[in-house]
Amino acid sequence: MRFPSPQTDRGRQNLRIALLLTPAISLIILLFMGGLLMGFIRSLNYFPLIGLNEPNLEAYRLVFTDREFFASFLLTFHIAFTSTVIASILAVGAALLLRPTFRGKKIISFFFQMNLTFPHLVGAIGILFLFSQSGFLARILTNADVISRPSEFPALIYDRYAIGIILQYIWKEIPFIGVIVLAVLQSVGEDYEAVAQSLGANRWQRFRYVTLPLIMPGVLSASVIVFAFTFGAYEIPFLLGRSYPAALPVLAVRSYTDVDLAAKPQAMAMAMVIAVLATMMILAYMNLTRRYVRSS
Amino acid sequence: MTQVRLADLTKIFDDDFAAVNDLSLDIESGTLTALLGPSGCGKTTTMKMIAGLLRPTAGDIYFNDNSILDIAPEKRGAVMVFQNYLLFPYMNVGDNIGFGLKMRRVDKREIRRRVAEMLELVQLPGIEKRKPSQLSGGQQQRVALARALIVEPNVLLLDEPLSNLDAHLRDEMRELVRSIQRELQITTIFVTHDQEEAVVLADEIALMFDGVLQQYAPPAEFFEAPSTVAIARFFGGLNFIPGTLENGAIHCPCGSFQAPKSGVKAGVSTLSIRPEAIQLGGRGHNDVEGVIRSHVYVGRYARFRIDIGEFQVEAVTEPSQVQHHQDGSTVTLHFPPEKIWVLPPEEEHKDEGNESAG
Ligand SMILES: Nc1ncnc2c1ncn2[C@@H]1O[C@H](COP(=O)(O)OP(=O)(O)OP(=O)(O)O)[C@@H](O)[C@H]1O
Ligand SMILES: [Mg+2]
């Protein structure tokens, strides 16, 4: 009787894993790369089925000369950047508050993490219900005679600064970043801070020179995910944003569903541009992160 | 120059577990004191209370006769070096060592100069730019020490600084710690569970079992005049025979011995004698008959196990003795009176020091 050598055994194991993963991986590649490729071809105005046989960059020219596109880009960047920064800061604060053991910690932690499970849509409806000018707060304030009419309530929905959208993203992303930061805090323990304190660091210095650098990689990688998501997400700006300028994803969907077939290449070009911009920003961000982690 | 006094220091965890119980110590300025004891006896807890990282449940801590309980840890000038070094992983060696000075807002150039000086002191010159992860355990240990020393602490607290090093490095680091401590005259308390390390390094040893101070004395006393059987066992004592002390002689079931040195006045007690003090061959007094049960020849010495009635003792002798005494033969043992130390009777439940002796 012969026994397989451990080496061929290992090789066979790897092969088996590869084979098992193949369907999933090919599906992902097919959907993602295929979609990207189709989109790209389409954005070049190339669609032989309806007689478009000459690829060109007309759609991109239209995208880049469109004033709404730039307004949309700025708005989208503003939404993604502002909500990511604010959510990150608040999440770090929340994680620090939830870190020590205290009475009722379990319950508070549960509520803190609960909205991770709610779809964005639920949050959006909640925000509409609470903050719109015909909403709950506006009415309460009117009844309490703080304002004379509901329409005096500040416009937080469909507003210029996308406050409703940003509020919704912050509400949703704080627990996401917070849970990651909490996990990092848990795993590094409190001893580094104790060392720093023993060496003379006061409370602020301990946070600035010890806690923050320790959690920074976690915060940055969580926030890059949040940024990418908020930059490309459609539903919230569609529900809570104004229609001009609309956020980029809303603009892209709108051109895509336009009855005018000629608008489709432009929609595709826009999607391509969104993807490239998001990728560029994420790469720049990760580069920054790496430099930060290395230098401090 | 800081003198440290612990007064009835107590730390209770979870409402009913006393990790440190009523600990009182008077530590001279500029000395090296070892806090010795088996794992879990409360050594780290004691250090953390001195450093201010844990608040005592009761008792007080004085530096130069001033209570420091209400002084923030970062202002006490008591710097603790942790069991697992804890170098900041995201900083290079130079920034790690300079950390304390940076917190005191010392000028950058001055920090750089002092860091270089410290690296000389711990014999690792020129490694400022390396990351902690690129250092060996011994090097990390020395960097952690340098990081503590640079702030010129009044009190240096070393928590098992040498436990993670291999034997060779440990010897080297012992010398280094000792020489630096002598040179800088810093009041130093260091934790260890290794009695040999405590003996080699310390001016005074505080031995703790289960949160309770057992004996606080210079190292030699733990060998020559331990105050209980458990302490004697922790320091490698093996030979204990119960008896009764009366007029400078201890009467045991196997015979009576002159015993001028004693930790008890009179009454029920225990005779103890170290293995190397027992002589094979009688002198006409303080002798006792025994039967050799087994022996081991070690090269530098020989070790005999000898039955004396129902008791068993161990004797360590010249290696040549092996030729004169066979297993099973009868032998006369001599217990030199000045080498006998009389202890209080052994309490059954107090032998825990035995298993964990290093
Ligand atoms: N925060 C805490 N809560 C509850 N019990 C604790 C806590 N810290 C320590 N203890 C307990 O107190 C006792 C003493 O702990 P300590 O860390 O002081 O021991 P030690 O002498 O330093 O041991 P070692 O040699 O293993 O480091 C242990 O039984 C430990 O389990
Ligand atoms: Mg310890």
GROMACS .gro file of N, CA and C in nm, chain A residues 191-206 209-211 213-214 293-296, chain B residues 48 53 73-74 78-80 82 84 86-91 99-100 102-105 131 147-148 151:
model
  150
  191ASP      N    1  -0.257   4.843   2.734
  191ASP     CA    2  -0.122   4.850   2.790
  191ASP      C    3  -0.035   4.957   2.725
  192TYR      N    4  -0.052   4.978   2.593
  192TYR     CA    5   0.030   5.082   2.529
  192TYR      C    6   0.002   5.218   2.591
  193GLU      N    7  -0.125   5.243   2.619
  193GLU     CA    8  -0.161   5.369   2.680
  193GLU      C    9  -0.104   5.378   2.822
  194ALA      N   10  -0.104   5.265   2.891
  194ALA     CA   11  -0.047   5.263   3.026
  194ALA      C   12   0.102   5.295   3.020
  195VAL      N   13   0.172   5.236   2.924
  195VAL     CA   14   0.314   5.266   2.908
  195VAL      C   15   0.333   5.416   2.885
  196ALA      N   16   0.253   5.471   2.793
  196ALA     CA   17   0.266   5.612   2.761
  196ALA      C   18   0.240   5.698   2.883
  197GLN      N   19   0.139   5.659   2.959
  197GLN     CA   20   0.106   5.737   3.078
  197GLN      C   21   0.221   5.732   3.178
  198SER      N   22   0.275   5.612   3.194
  198SER     CA   23   0.386   5.596   3.286
  198SER      C   24   0.505   5.681   3.241
  199LEU      N   25   0.519   5.700   3.108
  199LEU     CA   26   0.630   5.781   3.057
  199LEU      C   27   0.598   5.930   3.057
  200GLY      N   28   0.480   5.966   3.109
  200GLY     CA   29   0.452   6.108   3.127
  200GLY      C   30   0.351   6.167   3.030
  201ALA      N   31   0.283   6.084   2.949
  201ALA     CA   32   0.187   6.139   2.855
  201ALA      C   33   0.055   6.168   2.925
  202ASN      N   34   0.003   6.290   2.905
  202ASN     CA   35  -0.128   6.320   2.964
  202ASN      C   36  -0.238   6.264   2.875
  203ARG      N   37  -0.363   6.287   2.916
  203ARG     CA   38  -0.475   6.223   2.848
  203ARG      C   39  -0.476   6.253   2.698
  204TRP      N   40  -0.462   6.381   2.663
  204TRP     CA   41  -0.465   6.420   2.522
  204TRP      C   42  -0.345   6.359   2.447
  205GLN      N   43  -0.229   6.363   2.509
  205GLN     CA   44  -0.110   6.308   2.443
  205GLN      C   45  -0.123   6.158   2.421
  206ARG      N   46  -0.186   6.090   2.518
  206ARG     CA   47  -0.204   5.946   2.500
  206ARG      C   48  -0.294   5.919   2.380
  209TYR      N   49  -0.083   6.043   2.049
  209TYR     CA   50   0.039   5.973   2.010
  209TYR      C   51   0.032   5.821   2.025
  210VAL      N   52  -0.072   5.771   2.091
  210VAL     CA   53  -0.079   5.626   2.109
  210VAL      C   54  -0.209   5.568   2.052
  211THR      N   55  -0.323   5.610   2.109
  211THR     CA   56  -0.448   5.549   2.065
  211THR      C   57  -0.473   5.573   1.916
  213PRO      N   58  -0.270   5.661   1.653
  213PRO     CA   59  -0.189   5.584   1.557
  213PRO      C   60  -0.222   5.435   1.557
  214LEU      N   61  -0.263   5.383   1.673
  214LEU     CA   62  -0.294   5.240   1.678
  214LEU      C   63  -0.422   5.207   1.601
  293VAL      N   64   0.098   5.580   0.798
  293VAL     CA   65   0.132   5.471   0.889
  293VAL      C   66   0.283   5.455   0.899
  294ARG      N   67   0.351   5.473   0.784
  294ARG     CA   68   0.495   5.455   0.787
  294ARG      C   69   0.566   5.567   0.863
  295SER      N   70   0.516   5.691   0.846
  295SER     CA   71   0.593   5.803   0.902
  295SER      C   72   0.568   5.825   1.050
  296SER      N   73   0.451   5.785   1.101
  296SER     CA   74   0.424   5.823   1.240
  296SER      C   75   0.468   5.717   1.339
  344LYS      N   76   0.176   4.800   3.938
  344LYS     CA   77   0.079   4.891   3.875
  344LYS      C   78   0.026   4.991   3.976
  349LEU      N   79  -0.126   5.293   3.783
  349LEU     CA   80  -0.214   5.240   3.679
  349LEU      C   81  -0.331   5.163   3.740
  369PRO      N   82  -0.064   5.938   3.746
  369PRO     CA   83   0.048   5.849   3.711
  369PRO      C   84   0.155   5.919   3.629
  370GLU      N   85   0.111   6.004   3.535
  370GLU     CA   86   0.210   6.067   3.447
  370GLU      C   87   0.295   6.170   3.520
  374ALA      N   88   0.732   5.766   3.839
  374ALA     CA   89   0.756   5.622   3.855
  374ALA      C   90   0.730   5.558   3.720
  375VAL      N   91   0.833   5.512   3.654
  375VAL     CA   92   0.816   5.460   3.519
  375VAL      C   93   0.821   5.308   3.522
  376MET      N   94   0.723   5.249   3.458
  376MET     CA   95   0.713   5.103   3.459
  376MET      C   96   0.754   5.046   3.324
  378PHE      N   97   0.714   4.715   3.110
  378PHE     CA   98   0.622   4.602   3.117
  378PHE      C   99   0.688   4.470   3.080
  380ASN      N  100   0.602   4.257   2.871
  380ASN     CA  101   0.615   4.228   2.727
  380ASN      C  102   0.662   4.349   2.647
  382LEU      N  103   0.623   4.616   2.503
  382LEU     CA  104   0.527   4.714   2.452
  382LEU      C  105   0.592   4.835   2.387
  383LEU      N  106   0.688   4.812   2.299
  383LEU     CA  107   0.739   4.922   2.219
  383LEU      C  108   0.629   4.963   2.122
  384PHE      N  109   0.612   5.094   2.098
  384PHE     CA  110   0.508   5.139   2.005
  384PHE      C  111   0.544   5.089   1.865
  385PRO      N  112   0.459   5.003   1.808
  385PRO     CA  113   0.498   4.935   1.684
  385PRO      C  114   0.508   5.029   1.564
  386TYR      N  115   0.439   5.143   1.572
  386TYR     CA  116   0.436   5.234   1.456
  386TYR      C  117   0.547   5.339   1.463
  387MET      N  118   0.631   5.330   1.565
  387MET     CA  119   0.741   5.426   1.577
  387MET      C  120   0.873   5.353   1.563
  395PHE      N  121   1.018   5.913   2.335
  395PHE     CA  122   0.877   5.941   2.362
  395PHE      C  123   0.854   6.026   2.487
  396GLY      N  124   0.914   5.983   2.598
  396GLY     CA  125   0.893   6.054   2.724
  396GLY      C  126   0.938   6.199   2.718
  398LYS      N  127   0.956   6.380   2.441
  398LYS     CA  128   0.864   6.452   2.352
  398LYS      C  129   0.740   6.495   2.431
  399MET      N  130   0.691   6.408   2.519
  399MET     CA  131   0.574   6.442   2.600
  399MET      C  132   0.604   6.560   2.692
  400ARG      N  133   0.733   6.575   2.728
  400ARG     CA  134   0.772   6.688   2.812
  400ARG      C  135   0.812   6.808   2.729
  401ARG      N  136   0.788   6.799   2.599
  401ARG     CA  137   0.816   6.909   2.505
  401ARG      C  138   0.962   6.951   2.507
  427LYS      N  139   1.276   4.964   1.309
  427LYS     CA  140   1.143   4.943   1.367
  427LYS      C  141   1.152   4.835   1.475
  443ARG      N  142   1.397   5.353   2.695
  443ARG     CA  143   1.282   5.442   2.688
  443ARG      C  144   1.238   5.488   2.827
  444ALA      N  145   1.255   5.398   2.925
  444ALA     CA  146   1.220   5.434   3.062
  444ALA      C  147   1.327   5.522   3.126
  447VAL      N  148   1.380   5.936   3.078
  447VAL     CA  149   1.306   6.041   3.150
  447VAL      C  150   1.358   6.057   3.292
   0.00000   0.00000   0.00000
